[in-house]
XYZ file of N, CA, C and O in Angstrom:
764
model
N 35.041 83.568 53.910
C 35.407 84.852 53.410
C 36.345 85.531 54.400
O 36.058 85.601 55.576
N 37.467 85.898 53.942
C 38.441 86.546 54.813
C 38.451 88.035 54.558
O 38.336 88.478 53.410
N 38.538 88.683 55.621
C 38.624 90.140 55.504
C 40.082 90.551 55.660
O 40.729 90.218 56.632
N 40.575 91.205 54.720
C 41.946 91.725 54.813
C 41.898 93.064 55.506
O 41.274 93.992 55.027
N 42.511 93.067 56.656
C 42.548 94.345 57.365
C 43.789 95.094 56.903
O 44.884 94.557 56.859
N 43.596 96.242 56.563
C 44.737 97.028 56.101
C 45.327 97.790 57.293
O 44.603 98.436 58.042
N 46.615 97.635 57.422
C 47.319 98.344 58.488
C 47.610 99.761 58.021
O 47.896 99.983 56.842
N 47.561 100.688 58.949
C 47.863 102.056 58.527
C 49.345 102.145 58.138
O 50.204 101.536 58.742
N 49.598 102.910 57.091
C 50.989 103.072 56.651
C 51.764 103.863 57.691
O 51.278 104.875 58.186
N 52.974 103.371 58.038
C 53.748 104.121 59.029
C 54.174 105.471 58.455
O 54.432 105.605 57.268
N 54.225 106.415 59.347
C 54.646 107.756 58.948
C 56.156 107.734 58.715
O 56.936 107.550 59.653
N 56.570 107.886 57.489
C 57.996 107.787 57.157
C 58.799 108.917 57.803
O 59.949 108.712 58.183
N 58.207 110.070 57.914
C 58.960 111.174 58.528
C 59.240 110.887 59.996
O 60.321 111.154 60.496
N 58.297 110.304 60.673
C 58.500 109.974 62.086
C 59.596 108.921 62.229
O 60.447 108.994 63.134
N 59.634 107.938 61.366
C 60.671 106.910 61.385
C 62.053 107.480 61.123
O 63.043 107.073 61.741
N 62.136 108.449 60.195
C 63.434 109.085 59.916
C 63.933 109.848 61.139
O 65.113 109.805 61.467
N 63.038 110.582 61.785
C 63.436 111.343 62.983
C 63.910 110.389 64.093
O 64.873 110.693 64.794
N 63.259 109.279 64.244
C 63.685 108.305 65.247
C 65.070 107.754 64.924
O 65.916 107.586 65.804
N 65.330 107.483 63.647
C 66.640 106.995 63.228
C 67.717 108.048 63.466
O 68.787 107.748 63.993
N 67.439 109.273 63.112
C 68.407 110.360 63.318
C 68.677 110.546 64.803
O 69.825 110.701 65.229
N 67.637 110.513 65.617
C 67.801 110.657 67.064
C 68.630 109.511 67.644
O 69.517 109.728 68.470
N 68.365 108.314 67.190
C 69.129 107.155 67.649
C 70.601 107.271 67.262
O 71.487 107.001 68.071
N 70.868 107.691 66.048
C 72.262 107.880 65.612
C 72.963 108.968 66.422
O 74.138 108.832 66.770
N 72.251 110.049 66.730
C 72.840 111.120 67.537
C 73.179 110.635 68.945
O 74.205 111.007 69.505
N 72.325 109.828 69.511
C 72.569 109.305 70.859
C 73.785 108.386 70.862
O 74.585 108.390 71.793
N 73.961 107.604 69.805
C 75.067 106.650 69.748
C 76.358 107.317 69.287
O 77.417 107.145 69.886
N 76.318 108.085 68.230
C 77.525 108.641 67.626
C 77.882 110.011 68.216
O 79.043 110.397 68.224
N 76.903 110.730 68.738
C 77.133 112.071 69.278
C 78.246 112.146 70.319
O 79.149 112.980 70.201
N 78.224 111.304 71.350
C 79.293 111.379 72.360
C 80.688 111.090 71.778
O 81.677 111.682 72.206
N 80.749 110.210 70.797
C 82.044 109.917 70.172
C 82.554 111.143 69.428
O 83.729 111.504 69.533
N 81.665 111.790 68.684
C 82.058 112.999 67.961
C 82.444 114.120 68.922
O 83.433 114.834 68.691
N 81.694 114.281 70.004
C 82.003 115.310 70.988
C 83.365 115.061 71.642
O 84.178 115.973 71.772
N 83.641 113.817 72.034
C 84.920 113.492 72.663
C 86.076 113.717 71.694
O 87.138 114.231 72.079
N 85.884 113.363 70.437
C 86.934 113.569 69.432
C 87.207 115.057 69.239
O 88.365 115.483 69.145
N 86.159 115.856 69.177
C 86.318 117.301 69.022
C 87.002 117.907 70.248
O 87.877 118.772 70.115
N 86.630 117.445 71.446
C 87.270 117.947 72.673
C 88.752 117.637 72.671
O 89.566 118.459 73.088
N 89.113 116.460 72.215
C 90.527 116.068 72.171
C 91.282 116.882 71.129
O 92.369 117.379 71.388
N 90.689 117.028 69.948
C 91.387 117.701 68.858
C 91.536 119.193 69.119
O 92.605 119.771 68.897
N 90.482 119.857 69.568
C 90.518 121.304 69.740
C 90.699 121.740 71.191
O 90.641 122.930 71.501
N 90.925 120.805 72.084
C 91.253 121.088 73.487
C 90.275 122.040 74.168
O 90.662 123.038 74.765
N 88.991 121.755 74.120
C 88.028 122.531 74.885
C 87.333 121.612 75.879
O 87.218 120.415 75.667
N 86.926 122.180 76.998
C 86.317 121.455 78.118
C 87.252 120.408 78.709
O 86.812 119.449 79.321
N 88.531 120.583 78.547
C 89.507 119.666 79.121
C 89.923 120.245 80.470
O 90.371 121.390 80.541
N 89.789 119.500 81.553
C 90.140 120.047 82.874
C 91.632 120.342 82.975
O 92.466 119.572 82.509
N 91.951 121.465 83.585
C 93.344 121.868 83.756
C 93.915 121.387 85.093
O 95.112 121.424 85.295
N 93.062 120.958 85.980
C 93.539 120.540 87.298
C 94.159 119.155 87.232
O 93.995 118.426 86.258
N 94.868 118.804 88.290
C 95.488 117.486 88.373
C 95.218 116.930 89.760
O 94.924 117.668 90.691
N 95.343 115.633 89.896
C 95.004 115.015 91.173
C 96.233 114.504 91.913
O 96.095 113.868 92.941
N 97.418 114.758 91.431
C 98.635 114.322 92.108
C 99.386 115.534 92.640
O 99.187 116.649 92.164
N 100.244 115.314 93.601
C 100.898 116.415 94.290
C 102.344 116.646 93.865
O 102.899 117.706 94.122
N 102.978 115.679 93.265
C 104.374 115.812 92.856
C 104.489 116.143 91.383
O 103.531 116.542 90.727
N 105.693 115.964 90.863
C 105.946 116.152 89.438
C 105.826 114.801 88.761
O 106.567 113.873 89.087
N 104.909 114.681 87.820
C 104.681 113.424 87.126
C 105.821 113.145 86.157
O 106.210 114.003 85.377
N 106.366 111.936 86.224
C 107.415 111.506 85.300
C 106.735 110.560 84.310
O 106.531 109.395 84.601
N 106.363 111.062 83.164
C 105.603 110.267 82.223
C 106.353 109.888 80.975
O 105.744 109.549 79.972
N 107.679 109.953 81.018
C 108.440 109.689 79.800
C 109.109 108.314 79.789
O 109.960 108.047 78.943
N 108.747 107.454 80.724
C 109.270 106.088 80.716
C 110.648 105.913 81.326
O 111.261 104.864 81.168
N 111.142 106.913 82.049
C 112.454 106.769 82.678
C 112.384 105.779 83.829
O 111.379 105.661 84.504
N 113.496 105.085 84.052
C 113.561 104.149 85.165
C 114.731 104.506 86.069
O 115.393 105.527 85.880
N 114.984 103.670 87.062
C 116.037 103.942 88.041
C 117.403 104.136 87.385
O 118.155 105.036 87.763
N 117.731 103.304 86.404
C 119.036 103.392 85.752
C 119.211 104.713 85.012
O 120.331 105.221 84.902
N 118.132 105.300 84.526
C 118.216 106.551 83.775
C 118.644 107.728 84.640
O 119.168 108.717 84.119
N 118.411 107.665 85.938
C 118.857 108.749 86.819
C 120.093 108.344 87.627
O 120.494 109.061 88.534
N 120.668 107.207 87.303
C 121.924 106.809 87.934
C 121.792 105.977 89.189
O 122.789 105.759 89.878
N 120.608 105.503 89.527
C 120.447 104.655 90.707
C 120.821 103.236 90.304
O 120.263 102.670 89.382
N 121.787 102.698 91.001
C 122.289 101.372 90.666
C 121.591 100.322 91.519
O 122.128 99.857 92.519
N 120.366 99.990 91.079
C 119.550 99.009 91.791
C 118.572 98.383 90.817
O 118.156 99.020 89.850
N 118.222 97.162 91.072
C 117.214 96.480 90.264
C 115.847 96.690 90.906
O 115.743 96.937 92.109
N 114.815 96.576 90.109
C 113.456 96.679 90.636
C 113.218 95.532 91.616
O 113.617 94.408 91.378
N 112.579 95.850 92.738
C 112.388 94.826 93.770
C 110.978 94.239 93.811
O 110.638 93.499 94.721
N 110.141 94.600 92.857
C 108.801 94.031 92.803
C 107.796 94.697 93.720
O 106.658 94.246 93.831
N 108.206 95.769 94.392
C 107.295 96.523 95.260
C 107.386 98.003 94.905
O 108.360 98.453 94.321
N 106.366 98.748 95.275
C 106.428 100.201 95.131
C 107.520 100.705 96.068
O 107.739 100.122 97.135
N 108.178 101.772 95.681
C 109.312 102.229 96.470
C 109.273 103.743 96.650
O 108.989 104.489 95.713
N 109.552 104.169 97.868
C 109.767 105.575 98.171
C 111.283 105.755 98.216
O 111.936 105.310 99.155
N 111.837 106.359 97.191
C 113.283 106.471 97.037
C 113.725 107.899 97.301
O 113.192 108.840 96.718
N 114.703 108.043 98.178
C 115.298 109.349 98.444
C 116.651 109.373 97.745
O 117.512 108.533 98.030
N 116.842 110.311 96.816
C 118.138 110.455 96.151
C 118.885 111.609 96.793
O 118.337 112.693 96.988
N 120.150 111.348 97.125
C 120.986 112.344 97.792
C 122.248 112.529 96.957
O 123.182 111.750 97.064
N 122.286 113.570 96.106
C 123.438 113.762 95.245
C 124.658 114.346 95.962
O 125.769 114.282 95.437
N 124.468 114.910 97.144
C 125.599 115.467 97.898
C 125.525 114.933 99.327
O 125.026 113.854 99.552
N 125.994 115.708 100.273
C 125.949 115.296 101.681
C 124.509 115.136 102.156
O 123.625 115.843 101.710
N 124.302 114.208 103.067
C 122.966 114.007 103.645
C 122.778 115.024 104.767
O 123.245 114.837 105.886
N 122.105 116.120 104.445
C 121.897 117.207 105.397
C 120.510 117.095 106.039
O 119.890 116.037 106.020
N 120.020 118.194 106.578
C 118.721 118.188 107.257
C 117.582 117.864 106.297
O 116.647 117.133 106.656
N 117.636 118.375 105.059
C 116.584 118.090 104.079
C 116.565 116.603 103.735
O 115.500 116.004 103.579
N 117.733 116.005 103.634
C 117.837 114.570 103.368
C 117.222 113.776 104.522
O 116.447 112.853 104.308
N 117.578 114.142 105.754
C 117.033 113.468 106.929
C 115.526 113.591 107.006
O 114.820 112.634 107.365
N 115.014 114.768 106.635
C 113.567 114.990 106.645
C 112.870 114.088 105.610
O 111.831 113.494 105.895
N 113.444 113.965 104.416
C 112.850 113.108 103.386
C 112.918 111.632 103.766
O 111.993 110.867 103.487
N 114.021 111.212 104.405
C 114.122 109.822 104.866
C 113.062 109.518 105.923
O 112.413 108.474 105.891
N 112.906 110.434 106.857
C 111.891 110.275 107.896
C 110.494 110.220 107.265
O 109.671 109.368 107.605
N 110.250 111.115 106.315
C 108.961 111.170 105.638
C 108.682 109.872 104.874
O 107.574 109.337 104.933
N 109.687 109.341 104.185
C 109.513 108.093 103.431
C 109.131 106.951 104.371
O 108.239 106.156 104.061
N 109.790 106.884 105.518
C 109.460 105.823 106.469
C 108.056 106.005 107.025
O 107.284 105.050 107.131
N 107.700 107.233 107.378
C 106.381 107.492 107.945
C 105.273 107.217 106.928
O 104.208 106.711 107.281
N 105.519 107.533 105.670
C 104.527 107.243 104.629
C 104.365 105.746 104.488
O 103.236 105.244 104.357
N 105.469 105.027 104.520
C 105.403 103.568 104.436
C 104.594 103.002 105.604
O 103.750 102.124 105.419
N 104.807 103.503 106.787
C 104.037 103.073 107.953
C 102.575 103.496 107.805
O 101.653 102.751 108.145
N 102.344 104.680 107.264
C 100.993 105.216 107.099
C 100.138 104.438 106.119
O 98.919 104.609 106.090
N 100.755 103.583 105.327
C 99.986 102.766 104.382
C 99.196 101.675 105.084
O 98.345 101.032 104.470
N 99.494 101.452 106.362
C 98.796 100.456 107.194
C 98.841 99.073 106.557
O 99.911 98.540 106.355
N 97.689 98.506 106.219
C 97.673 97.126 105.724
C 98.318 96.987 104.352
O 98.633 95.885 103.932
N 98.518 98.091 103.642
C 99.174 98.057 102.335
C 100.682 98.271 102.449
O 101.379 98.312 101.438
N 101.206 98.400 103.667
C 102.626 98.707 103.868
C 103.549 97.641 103.291
O 104.669 97.951 102.885
N 103.095 96.414 103.222
C 103.946 95.348 102.682
C 104.130 95.473 101.169
O 105.021 94.854 100.602
N 103.326 96.289 100.523
C 103.446 96.491 99.074
C 104.450 97.576 98.713
O 104.694 97.830 97.541
N 105.024 98.240 99.731
C 105.950 99.343 99.479
C 107.188 99.206 100.354
O 107.184 98.500 101.356
N 108.230 99.898 99.952
C 109.463 99.944 100.744
C 110.041 101.346 100.632
O 109.575 102.160 99.835
N 111.045 101.635 101.426
C 111.725 102.916 101.326
C 113.218 102.659 101.155
O 113.752 101.664 101.642
N 113.867 103.569 100.403
C 115.259 103.358 100.053
C 115.999 104.686 99.978
O 115.398 105.746 99.831
N 117.318 104.583 100.059
C 118.211 105.732 99.953
C 119.221 105.453 98.855
O 119.859 104.397 98.844
N 119.356 106.388 97.930
C 120.390 106.307 96.895
C 121.304 107.511 97.092
O 120.880 108.648 96.925
N 122.548 107.233 97.478
C 123.481 108.298 97.812
C 124.683 108.278 96.871
O 125.206 107.215 96.545
N 125.108 109.474 96.471
C 126.270 109.596 95.585
C 127.574 109.568 96.362
O 128.629 109.310 95.796
N 127.504 109.822 97.652
C 128.708 109.834 98.483
C 128.569 108.783 99.582
O 127.475 108.327 99.894
N 129.685 108.443 100.157
C 129.671 107.537 101.301
C 129.194 108.307 102.518
O 129.662 109.414 102.780
N 128.278 107.730 103.229
C 127.747 108.400 104.415
C 128.770 108.369 105.538
O 129.487 107.370 105.709
N 128.853 109.435 106.330
C 129.737 109.403 107.507
C 129.338 108.254 108.439
O 128.162 107.881 108.522
N 130.311 107.698 109.136
C 130.089 106.512 109.979
C 128.998 106.745 111.026
O 128.163 105.860 111.262
N 129.004 107.898 111.638
C 128.004 108.199 112.667
C 126.593 108.221 112.073
O 125.663 107.638 112.629
N 126.427 108.871 110.926
C 125.128 108.929 110.259
C 124.708 107.543 109.780
O 123.552 107.148 109.935
N 125.649 106.791 109.247
C 125.355 105.443 108.771
C 124.855 104.558 109.924
O 123.883 103.823 109.771
N 125.518 104.653 111.068
C 125.110 103.863 112.238
C 123.720 104.284 112.715
O 122.889 103.435 113.070
N 123.464 105.587 112.701
C 122.151 106.078 113.129
C 121.057 105.604 112.183
O 119.985 105.178 112.617
N 121.323 105.634 110.877
C 120.333 105.166 109.900
C 120.058 103.670 110.056
O 118.922 103.230 109.948
N 121.100 102.908 110.300
C 120.909 101.460 110.493
C 120.078 101.179 111.748
O 119.296 100.238 111.783
N 120.254 102.012 112.766
C 119.520 101.819 114.015
C 118.067 102.303 113.890
O 117.140 101.609 114.284
N 117.871 103.489 113.315
C 116.535 104.084 113.253
C 115.706 103.621 112.059
O 114.478 103.686 112.102
N 116.365 103.194 110.991
C 115.676 102.760 109.773
C 116.171 101.369 109.372
O 116.870 101.215 108.370
N 115.816 100.355 110.120
C 116.367 99.023 109.850
C 115.932 98.433 108.502
O 116.639 97.599 107.943
N 114.826 98.865 107.957
C 114.347 98.333 106.670
C 114.741 99.199 105.485
O 114.327 98.937 104.358
N 115.510 100.220 105.719
C 115.934 101.130 104.662
C 116.892 100.428 103.702
O 117.943 99.937 104.101
N 116.505 100.367 102.438
C 117.384 99.798 101.419
C 118.376 100.882 100.999
O 118.042 102.055 100.983
N 119.576 100.466 100.628
C 120.617 101.430 100.236
C 121.130 101.095 98.852
O 121.368 99.940 98.531
N 121.292 102.159 98.062
C 121.779 101.994 96.697
C 122.812 103.077 96.397
O 122.794 104.150 96.998
N 123.655 102.789 95.420
C 124.621 103.788 94.957
C 123.947 104.683 93.916
O 123.046 104.258 93.194
N 124.397 105.919 93.854
C 123.876 106.891 92.901
C 125.033 107.423 92.072
O 126.001 107.951 92.611
N 124.952 107.259 90.759
C 125.971 107.766 89.842
C 125.672 109.245 89.602
O 124.715 109.581 88.893
N 126.491 110.124 90.187
C 126.236 111.562 90.144
C 126.282 112.111 88.718
O 125.478 112.971 88.355
N 127.199 111.622 87.906
C 127.312 112.096 86.522
C 126.015 111.807 85.757
O 125.450 112.677 85.108
N 125.518 110.603 85.881
C 124.289 110.219 85.187
C 123.084 110.958 85.766
O 122.157 111.318 85.039
N 123.113 111.213 87.053
C 122.032 111.953 87.711
C 121.946 113.368 87.134
O 120.870 113.863 86.841
N 123.106 114.002 86.972
C 123.137 115.350 86.388
C 122.735 115.335 84.924
O 122.050 116.241 84.456
N 123.192 114.327 84.181
C 122.838 114.224 82.764
C 121.335 114.044 82.570
O 120.791 114.433 81.546
N 120.682 113.451 83.542
C 119.227 113.259 83.476
C 118.480 114.558 83.766
O 117.253 114.597 83.734
N 119.233 115.619 84.076
C 118.612 116.919 84.300
C 118.155 117.160 85.722
O 117.354 118.052 85.968
N 118.659 116.396 86.662
C 118.251 116.559 88.054
C 119.167 117.554 88.760
O 120.351 117.661 88.457
N 118.616 118.271 89.714
C 119.371 119.239 90.496
C 120.292 118.486 91.454
O 119.819 117.751 92.317
N 121.578 118.668 91.273
C 122.552 117.942 92.082
C 122.795 118.601 93.439
O 123.660 118.161 94.183
N 122.043 119.636 93.758
C 122.259 120.321 95.026
C 121.262 119.916 96.105
O 121.539 120.092 97.288
N 120.105 119.388 95.718
C 119.076 119.079 96.702
C 118.633 117.622 96.602
O 118.616 117.048 95.518
N 118.265 117.026 97.731
C 117.731 115.656 97.684
C 116.304 115.652 97.147
O 115.614 116.669 97.171
N 115.884 114.506 96.644
C 114.542 114.364 96.102
C 113.918 113.073 96.614
O 114.611 112.118 96.916
N 112.599 113.067 96.666
C 111.828 111.867 97.007
C 111.101 111.437 95.751
O 110.465 112.250 95.083
N 111.216 110.159 95.413
C 110.607 109.613 94.207
C 109.658 108.485 94.586
O 109.935 107.741 95.516
N 108.585 108.346 93.842
C 107.766 107.135 93.912
C 108.140 106.320 92.685
O 108.071 106.798 91.553
N 108.563 105.065 92.931
C 109.014 104.174 91.873
C 108.082 102.968 91.856
O 107.762 102.410 92.905
N 107.639 102.576 90.660
C 106.726 101.440 90.568
C 107.474 100.109 90.711
O 108.702 100.089 90.719
N 106.774 98.989 90.850
C 107.429 97.693 91.069
C 108.337 97.241 89.920
O 109.173 96.371 90.103
N 108.189 97.848 88.751
C 109.032 97.495 87.615
C 110.271 98.383 87.509
O 111.075 98.232 86.597
N 110.412 99.330 88.427
C 111.568 100.219 88.443
C 111.377 101.513 87.672
O 112.318 102.281 87.499
N 110.160 101.802 87.230
C 109.875 103.037 86.493
C 109.596 104.178 87.461
O 108.903 103.998 88.465
N 110.108 105.362 87.131
C 109.869 106.546 87.952
C 108.452 107.042 87.677
O 108.040 107.163 86.526
N 107.706 107.336 88.742
C 106.319 107.765 88.577
C 106.148 109.225 88.984
O 105.678 110.039 88.199
N 106.518 109.569 90.205
C 106.382 110.937 90.713
C 107.656 111.364 91.420
O 108.364 110.539 91.992
N 107.927 112.684 91.405
C 109.101 113.240 92.078
C 108.652 114.402 92.965
O 107.787 115.183 92.580
N 109.261 114.475 94.150
C 108.959 115.535 95.106
C 110.268 116.154 95.574
O 111.260 115.453 95.748
N 110.257 117.446 95.816
C 111.432 118.135 96.322
C 111.407 118.204 97.837
O 110.473 117.733 98.493
N 112.448 118.805 98.425
C 112.478 118.966 99.887
C 111.310 119.846 100.347
O 110.838 120.700 99.615
N 110.851 119.618 101.551
C 109.765 120.416 102.104
C 108.393 120.004 101.608
O 107.422 120.738 101.775
N 108.286 118.825 101.030
C 107.010 118.349 100.503
C 106.074 117.976 101.650
O 106.514 117.580 102.729
N 104.785 118.126 101.409
C 103.765 117.755 102.385
C 103.583 116.232 102.356
O 103.227 115.669 101.322
N 103.800 115.579 103.454
C 103.705 114.128 103.524
C 102.320 113.586 103.233
O 102.172 112.501 102.671
N 101.282 114.330 103.590
C 99.916 113.863 103.332
C 99.647 113.764 101.833
O 98.976 112.845 101.375
N 100.191 114.686 101.077
C 100.020 114.647 99.628
C 100.702 113.432 99.019
O 100.156 112.773 98.132
N 101.917 113.132 99.495
C 102.642 111.961 98.987
C 101.894 110.682 99.366
O 101.752 109.772 98.547
N 101.402 110.621 100.585
C 100.643 109.451 101.032
C 99.381 109.262 100.190
O 99.057 108.146 99.796
N 98.676 110.354 99.894
C 97.486 110.268 99.033
C 97.854 109.736 97.654
O 97.159 108.880 97.104
N 98.954 110.257 97.093
C 99.387 109.803 95.767
C 99.715 108.319 95.775
O 99.295 107.572 94.884
N 100.465 107.880 96.783
C 100.864 106.474 96.842
C 99.664 105.563 97.087
O 99.559 104.495 96.481
N 98.743 105.988 97.928
C 97.529 105.180 98.150
C 96.728 105.033 96.866
O 96.211 103.957 96.568
N 96.617 106.118 96.110
C 95.891 106.053 94.842
C 96.596 105.105 93.871
O 95.947 104.288 93.215
N 97.914 105.188 93.793
C 98.663 104.296 92.903
C 98.500 102.835 93.315
O 98.333 101.961 92.466
N 98.549 102.579 94.611
C 98.372 101.202 95.084
C 96.965 100.692 94.792
O 96.775 99.522 94.472
N 95.993 101.573 94.912
C 94.605 101.184 94.644
C 94.415 100.825 93.163
O 93.729 99.857 92.833
N 95.048 101.610 92.279
C 94.875 101.396 90.844
C 95.776 100.308 90.283
O 95.523 99.798 89.209
N 96.826 99.960 91.017
C 97.820 99.021 90.503
C 97.488 97.585 90.879
O 97.052 97.311 91.995
N 97.741 96.684 89.964
C 97.579 95.266 90.235
C 98.931 94.566 90.314
O 98.989 93.344 90.413
N 100.003 95.356 90.246
C 101.345 94.794 90.387
C 101.941 95.292 91.675
O 101.598 96.364 92.164
N 102.846 94.548 92.230
C 103.527 94.966 93.465
C 102.661 94.903 94.637
O 102.110 95.498 95.331
């Protein structure tokens, strides 16, 4: 003789609440993120970079720099006019940042793109003090058409594919540029 033990019937309301709770846990964050994106609430206004972000896909050729990508990150100084004190300061800063990368220094280089021919004395000094400085020509007309200020030099961070990433003006804090470049090198698997 077998005794059939009857199992208690599960509480259907409790099962529904568990299902609803499970769906909220899984789908809730997706709905919240979508709402935050669509209606722009709880979106942080701060940024973690120090320069001007170039996020429109421009590359070296778009600003008139006549150079091919060299496969390394690059600190590029563009000089649309004479190389004055601000230009010299940016060149010095680019070299010091490259040195400051320490063991990652081989992943970056520094370069000068000038629209004019440098005076012989300055050229000789740059060759002596900056032996690894790459030199490129700068098409001033194209530089102006790209919307750049033709009166002041600029420091750019360029990725290994030749895309412009960040731009800095004269008087920039070198520690900020170094932080930006270190972060880019950390996140990048190219160059």
